[in-house]
Coordinates of C-alpha atoms in Angstrom, one line a residue:
M1 CA -32.8 -47.3 -46.8
D2 CA -31.1 -44.9 -44.4
E3 CA -32.5 -41.3 -44.9
R4 CA -31.2 -38.2 -43.1
N5 CA -32.0 -34.5 -43.3
A6 CA -29.3 -32.2 -44.4
A7 CA -29.0 -30.8 -40.8
D8 CA -28.1 -34.4 -39.6
V9 CA -25.1 -34.6 -42.0
G10 CA -23.7 -31.1 -41.6
D11 CA -20.0 -31.4 -42.2
A12 CA -17.1 -33.4 -43.7
D13 CA -16.6 -35.4 -40.5
A14 CA -20.2 -36.5 -40.6
L15 CA -19.8 -37.6 -44.2
R16 CA -16.6 -39.5 -43.3
A17 CA -18.5 -41.4 -40.6
L18 CA -21.1 -42.4 -43.1
A19 CA -18.4 -43.5 -45.6
S20 CA -16.8 -45.8 -43.0
S21 CA -20.0 -47.9 -42.9
C22 CA -20.0 -48.5 -46.7
R23 CA -23.8 -48.1 -46.8
P24 CA -25.8 -45.7 -49.0
V25 CA -27.6 -42.8 -47.4
V26 CA -30.1 -40.3 -48.8
I27 CA -29.5 -36.8 -47.6
R28 CA -32.7 -34.9 -48.2
K29 CA -32.4 -31.2 -49.1
H30 CA -28.6 -31.2 -48.9
C31 CA -28.4 -28.8 -51.9
S32 CA -31.8 -27.2 -51.8
H33 CA -30.2 -23.8 -51.1
W34 CA -28.2 -23.8 -54.4
P35 CA -28.9 -21.1 -56.9
A36 CA -28.9 -23.8 -59.6
V37 CA -31.7 -25.6 -57.9
A38 CA -33.7 -22.4 -57.5
A39 CA -33.2 -21.7 -61.2
A40 CA -34.3 -25.2 -62.2
A41 CA -37.5 -24.8 -60.2
R42 CA -38.4 -21.9 -62.5
G43 CA -38.5 -24.3 -65.5
T44 CA -36.4 -25.8 -68.3
D45 CA -35.4 -22.5 -69.9
A46 CA -34.2 -21.1 -66.6
A47 CA -32.3 -24.2 -65.7
M48 CA -30.5 -24.3 -69.1
A49 CA -29.8 -20.6 -69.1
Y50 CA -28.3 -20.9 -65.6
L51 CA -25.8 -23.5 -66.9
A52 CA -25.1 -21.6 -70.1
Q53 CA -23.8 -18.5 -68.2
Y54 CA -20.9 -20.6 -66.9
D55 CA -20.1 -22.3 -70.2
A56 CA -16.4 -22.0 -70.9
G57 CA -16.8 -22.6 -74.6
L58 CA -15.2 -26.1 -74.6
T59 CA -16.3 -29.3 -76.3
A60 CA -17.5 -32.4 -74.7
E61 CA -18.7 -35.9 -75.5
Y62 CA -22.4 -36.0 -76.3
F63 CA -24.4 -39.2 -76.2
S64 CA -27.6 -39.6 -78.1
A65 CA -30.2 -42.3 -79.0
P66 CA -33.5 -42.4 -80.9
A67 CA -36.5 -41.5 -78.7
S68 CA -37.9 -45.0 -79.3
L69 CA -35.2 -46.4 -77.0
A70 CA -36.6 -44.3 -74.1
G71 CA -33.1 -43.3 -73.1
R72 CA -32.0 -46.9 -72.3
Y73 CA -28.3 -46.6 -73.1
H74 CA -26.8 -50.1 -73.4
Y75 CA -25.1 -52.5 -75.8
G76 CA -26.6 -53.1 -79.2
A77 CA -27.5 -56.4 -80.7
G78 CA -24.7 -58.5 -79.2
I79 CA -22.0 -56.8 -77.3
S80 CA -19.8 -55.8 -80.2
G81 CA -21.7 -52.4 -80.6
F82 CA -23.9 -50.0 -78.7
N83 CA -27.4 -48.7 -79.2
F84 CA -26.4 -45.1 -79.0
L85 CA -24.1 -42.6 -80.7
R86 CA -21.4 -40.5 -79.2
E87 CA -19.8 -37.4 -80.7
V88 CA -17.7 -34.5 -79.6
I89 CA -19.5 -31.2 -79.9
A90 CA -19.4 -27.8 -78.3
V91 CA -21.1 -27.7 -74.9
R92 CA -23.4 -24.9 -75.9
D93 CA -24.6 -27.0 -78.9
A94 CA -25.2 -30.0 -76.7
L95 CA -27.2 -27.8 -74.2
A96 CA -29.3 -26.6 -77.2
R97 CA -30.0 -30.1 -78.4
I98 CA -30.9 -31.3 -75.0
S99 CA -33.3 -28.3 -74.7
A100 CA -34.8 -29.1 -78.1
N101 CA -35.3 -32.8 -77.2
A102 CA -37.3 -31.7 -74.1
L103 CA -39.9 -30.2 -76.4
G104 CA -40.2 -32.8 -79.1
E105 CA -38.0 -35.7 -77.9
R106 CA -36.9 -36.7 -81.4
E107 CA -33.9 -38.1 -79.7
T108 CA -32.6 -38.3 -76.1
G109 CA -29.2 -37.0 -75.3
Y110 CA -26.9 -36.3 -72.4
M111 CA -23.5 -35.1 -71.4
G112 CA -21.9 -36.8 -68.4
S113 CA -19.0 -36.4 -65.9
L114 CA -18.0 -32.9 -67.1
P115 CA -15.5 -31.3 -64.6
T116 CA -17.1 -28.0 -63.6
E117 CA -13.8 -26.5 -63.0
A118 CA -13.0 -26.7 -66.8
H119 CA -16.4 -26.7 -68.5
F120 CA -18.4 -24.5 -66.1
P121 CA -15.9 -22.4 -64.1
G122 CA -17.5 -20.6 -61.2
F123 CA -20.4 -23.0 -60.8
A124 CA -18.8 -24.9 -57.9
V125 CA -18.1 -21.6 -56.0
D126 CA -21.7 -20.5 -56.4
N127 CA -23.1 -24.0 -55.6
P128 CA -20.8 -25.5 -52.9
S129 CA -21.2 -28.7 -50.9
M130 CA -20.3 -28.2 -47.2
L131 CA -19.6 -31.9 -46.9
L132 CA -16.4 -31.9 -49.0
D133 CA -13.4 -29.7 -49.1
G134 CA -12.2 -27.8 -52.2
H135 CA -9.9 -30.6 -53.2
V136 CA -12.9 -32.7 -54.4
R137 CA -14.0 -31.2 -57.7
P138 CA -17.6 -31.6 -58.8
R139 CA -18.7 -33.0 -62.1
L140 CA -21.9 -32.2 -64.0
W141 CA -24.4 -34.4 -65.8
V142 CA -27.2 -32.9 -67.9
G143 CA -29.6 -34.6 -70.3
N144 CA -33.1 -35.8 -71.2
R145 CA -34.8 -38.9 -69.9
S146 CA -32.3 -41.7 -69.7
T147 CA -31.4 -45.0 -68.0
V148 CA -27.7 -45.4 -67.2
A149 CA -26.9 -49.1 -67.1
C150 CA -26.2 -50.7 -63.8
H151 CA -22.5 -50.3 -63.0
Y152 CA -20.2 -49.6 -60.0
D153 CA -17.6 -46.9 -59.3
S154 CA -14.3 -47.4 -57.5
Y155 CA -14.7 -44.1 -55.6
D156 CA -17.2 -42.9 -53.1
N157 CA -19.9 -40.7 -54.7
L158 CA -22.1 -37.8 -53.5
A159 CA -24.8 -37.3 -56.1
C160 CA -26.7 -34.0 -55.8
V161 CA -29.9 -33.5 -57.8
V162 CA -30.3 -30.1 -59.4
A163 CA -33.2 -30.6 -61.8
G164 CA -35.6 -33.5 -62.5
R165 CA -36.2 -36.6 -60.5
R166 CA -33.6 -39.4 -60.3
R167 CA -34.4 -43.0 -59.4
F168 CA -31.4 -45.1 -58.2
T169 CA -31.7 -48.9 -58.0
L170 CA -28.8 -50.0 -55.8
Y171 CA -27.3 -53.5 -55.4
P172 CA -24.7 -54.3 -52.7
P173 CA -21.2 -55.4 -53.8
E174 CA -21.8 -59.0 -52.9
A175 CA -24.6 -59.1 -55.6
I176 CA -21.9 -59.0 -58.4
G177 CA -22.2 -62.7 -59.2
D178 CA -26.0 -62.5 -59.7
L179 CA -25.9 -59.4 -62.0
Y180 CA -24.3 -61.1 -65.0
I181 CA -21.6 -58.5 -65.6
G182 CA -20.3 -57.7 -69.1
P183 CA -16.7 -57.4 -70.2
I184 CA -14.3 -55.2 -68.2
D185 CA -12.4 -54.1 -71.3
H186 CA -15.3 -53.3 -73.7
T187 CA -17.7 -51.0 -71.8
L188 CA -20.3 -48.4 -72.5
S189 CA -18.4 -45.6 -70.7
G190 CA -15.6 -46.9 -68.6
Q191 CA -17.0 -49.4 -66.1
P192 CA -18.5 -52.9 -66.8
V193 CA -22.3 -53.1 -66.6
S194 CA -24.9 -55.6 -65.8
M195 CA -26.3 -57.4 -68.9
V196 CA -29.6 -58.0 -67.2
A197 CA -30.5 -55.3 -64.6
G198 CA -32.9 -52.8 -66.1
V199 CA -32.6 -54.4 -69.6
A200 CA -34.1 -57.8 -69.8
E201 CA -34.6 -59.1 -66.3
D202 CA -35.4 -62.5 -67.8
T203 CA -35.1 -64.9 -65.0
D204 CA -35.2 -67.9 -67.4
A205 CA -32.1 -66.7 -69.3
Y206 CA -30.5 -65.1 -66.1
P207 CA -31.8 -67.3 -63.3
R208 CA -29.4 -65.8 -60.6
F209 CA -30.7 -62.3 -61.1
A210 CA -33.7 -63.0 -58.9
A211 CA -31.3 -63.2 -55.9
A212 CA -29.8 -59.8 -56.8
R213 CA -33.2 -58.2 -57.3
A214 CA -34.2 -59.4 -53.8
K215 CA -31.3 -57.3 -52.4
A216 CA -32.1 -54.2 -54.5
I217 CA -32.8 -50.8 -52.9
D218 CA -34.9 -48.4 -54.9
V219 CA -34.8 -44.7 -54.0
E220 CA -36.2 -41.6 -55.7
L221 CA -34.5 -38.2 -55.3
Y222 CA -36.0 -34.8 -56.0
P223 CA -34.2 -31.5 -56.7
G224 CA -32.2 -30.5 -53.7
D225 CA -31.7 -34.1 -52.5
A226 CA -28.4 -35.9 -52.4
L227 CA -27.3 -39.6 -52.2
Y228 CA -24.1 -40.8 -50.6
L229 CA -23.2 -43.9 -52.6
P230 CA -20.3 -46.0 -51.3
K231 CA -17.7 -47.2 -53.7
L232 CA -18.3 -50.7 -55.3
W233 CA -22.1 -50.5 -54.9
W234 CA -23.9 -51.3 -58.1
H235 CA -26.3 -48.7 -59.3
Q236 CA -28.7 -48.1 -62.2
V237 CA -29.6 -44.4 -62.6
E238 CA -32.8 -43.3 -64.2
A239 CA -33.3 -39.6 -65.1
L240 CA -37.1 -39.4 -65.1
D241 CA -37.9 -36.0 -66.5
S242 CA -37.4 -34.2 -69.9
I243 CA -34.5 -32.2 -68.4
N244 CA -32.3 -33.5 -65.7
I245 CA -29.2 -32.0 -64.1
L246 CA -27.1 -33.7 -61.5
V247 CA -23.8 -32.7 -59.8
N248 CA -21.6 -35.4 -58.3
Y249 CA -18.4 -35.7 -56.4
W250 CA -16.0 -38.7 -56.5
W251 CA -13.3 -39.2 -53.9
D252 CA -11.5 -41.8 -51.9
G253 CA -11.4 -40.7 -48.3
F254 CA -9.5 -43.8 -47.0
S255 CA -6.6 -44.0 -49.6
A256 CA -3.2 -44.4 -48.0
G257 CA -1.4 -43.6 -51.3
P258 CA -1.5 -43.5 -55.1
D259 CA -2.2 -47.2 -55.7
S260 CA -5.8 -48.2 -56.2
P261 CA -7.5 -51.4 -55.0
Y262 CA -8.6 -52.0 -58.6
A263 CA -5.0 -52.2 -59.7
A264 CA -4.4 -54.8 -57.0
L265 CA -7.4 -56.7 -58.3
L266 CA -6.1 -56.8 -61.8
L267 CA -2.7 -58.0 -60.7
A268 CA -4.4 -60.7 -58.6
M269 CA -6.3 -61.8 -61.8
I270 CA -3.1 -62.6 -63.7
A271 CA -1.2 -64.0 -60.6
I272 CA -4.0 -66.1 -59.1
A273 CA -7.2 -66.5 -61.1
E274 CA -6.2 -69.5 -63.3
R275 CA -4.3 -71.5 -60.7
P276 CA -6.0 -74.8 -59.5
A277 CA -9.0 -74.3 -57.3
S278 CA -7.2 -75.8 -54.3
E279 CA -4.3 -73.4 -54.6
R280 CA -6.8 -70.4 -55.1
A281 CA -8.4 -71.5 -51.8
A282 CA -5.0 -71.5 -50.1
W283 CA -4.3 -68.0 -51.4
R284 CA -7.8 -66.9 -50.2
A285 CA -6.7 -67.8 -46.7
Y286 CA -3.6 -65.6 -47.0
F287 CA -5.6 -62.7 -48.4
D288 CA -8.1 -63.1 -45.5
H289 CA -5.3 -63.1 -43.0
Y290 CA -3.1 -60.3 -44.3
V291 CA -5.4 -58.1 -46.4
F292 CA -9.0 -58.5 -45.2
R293 CA -7.9 -59.3 -41.6
V294 CA -11.0 -61.1 -40.7
D295 CA -9.5 -62.1 -37.4
G296 CA -7.8 -58.8 -36.7
H297 CA -4.2 -57.7 -37.2
P298 CA -2.0 -60.6 -38.4
L299 CA 0.7 -59.7 -35.8
A300 CA -1.5 -58.9 -32.9
H301 CA 0.3 -61.5 -30.9
L302 CA 3.6 -59.5 -31.1
P303 CA 4.4 -56.1 -29.6
E304 CA 3.7 -53.3 -32.1
E305 CA 7.4 -52.4 -32.4
K306 CA 7.9 -55.9 -33.9
H307 CA 5.3 -55.5 -36.6
G308 CA 7.9 -54.3 -39.2
V309 CA 6.3 -53.5 -42.6
L310 CA 2.9 -54.7 -41.2
G311 CA 2.9 -51.6 -38.9
P312 CA 0.8 -48.5 -39.8
L313 CA 1.1 -47.5 -43.4
A314 CA 1.4 -43.9 -42.4
Q315 CA 4.7 -44.6 -40.6
G316 CA 6.6 -45.2 -43.8
N317 CA 5.5 -48.8 -44.4
Y318 CA 3.4 -47.8 -47.4
G319 CA 6.6 -46.8 -49.2
R320 CA 8.5 -49.9 -48.0
I321 CA 5.9 -52.3 -49.2
R322 CA 5.5 -50.5 -52.5
T323 CA 9.3 -50.7 -53.0
L324 CA 9.2 -54.4 -52.5
V325 CA 6.4 -54.8 -55.0
M326 CA 8.1 -52.7 -57.6
R327 CA 11.3 -54.7 -57.3
M328 CA 9.3 -57.9 -57.8
L329 CA 7.5 -56.5 -60.9
R330 CA 10.8 -55.5 -62.4
G331 CA 12.2 -59.0 -61.7
S332 CA 15.1 -57.6 -59.6

């Protein structure tokens, strides 16, 4: 696991260089200077009081589960239900319940992915990351001990620990076939999750999981530390203490326009996935040639001025290709 000190990753250009390698990196003490981290170091009451001063008075989704589940949020018996409850309550009430849980732990609870700009205005100004510009808005996660099921995100992620320890178990994108992924349209909270990692890990029922576990990277973060997590890396996240606060940033630094790779994946599912195996193999060759470019640019044998719509996207070709696609989808 690559680890750097904050001084070694000091600006947005350094972070972009890390992102281009698509490998996770721990950045120790990246946010150790934040007032939020200093408040959390004074204890649970100080940490929660610090957040409460920014509370905008809005509501948010609050997840809770009996303490007997030890914070392992997942599907229930079968995948038709879940082992936790979710409700929309005032943020201040959720903070109070989380604080109370830390004392008696009758239940575990958390709020996740709250845009600080809306729910905690002023927090980001007082606790800034020098690695991202102001267009990337932070989100806040606060709760008790919990295990967030192994999932992936389609954006790059900078996760900054404010309070409590966090253990990340990471699996590379190519481990997807060994993680026994659940449905993509019936999920715990947006993204599909592994049905085995951190839940059963029964190699008899899930024999391929052993191959994924052999590729796993385990890392523990402390208050003030950050993790750069590339898009599409699978990750299980354990909040290890009675109160845990994390701030994260999601962004896509290499997007050429509004269309997402995931949208292209879904379209490929309906256009290609159920064709005969031999035809799928033929299409794979074309994807490798034109999209993944395993042998370089597909028109490298021609002068650049002859590349047409396969020239640089920034030179108007993004819009030209998008127009072609939209015409095809409209059937015109």
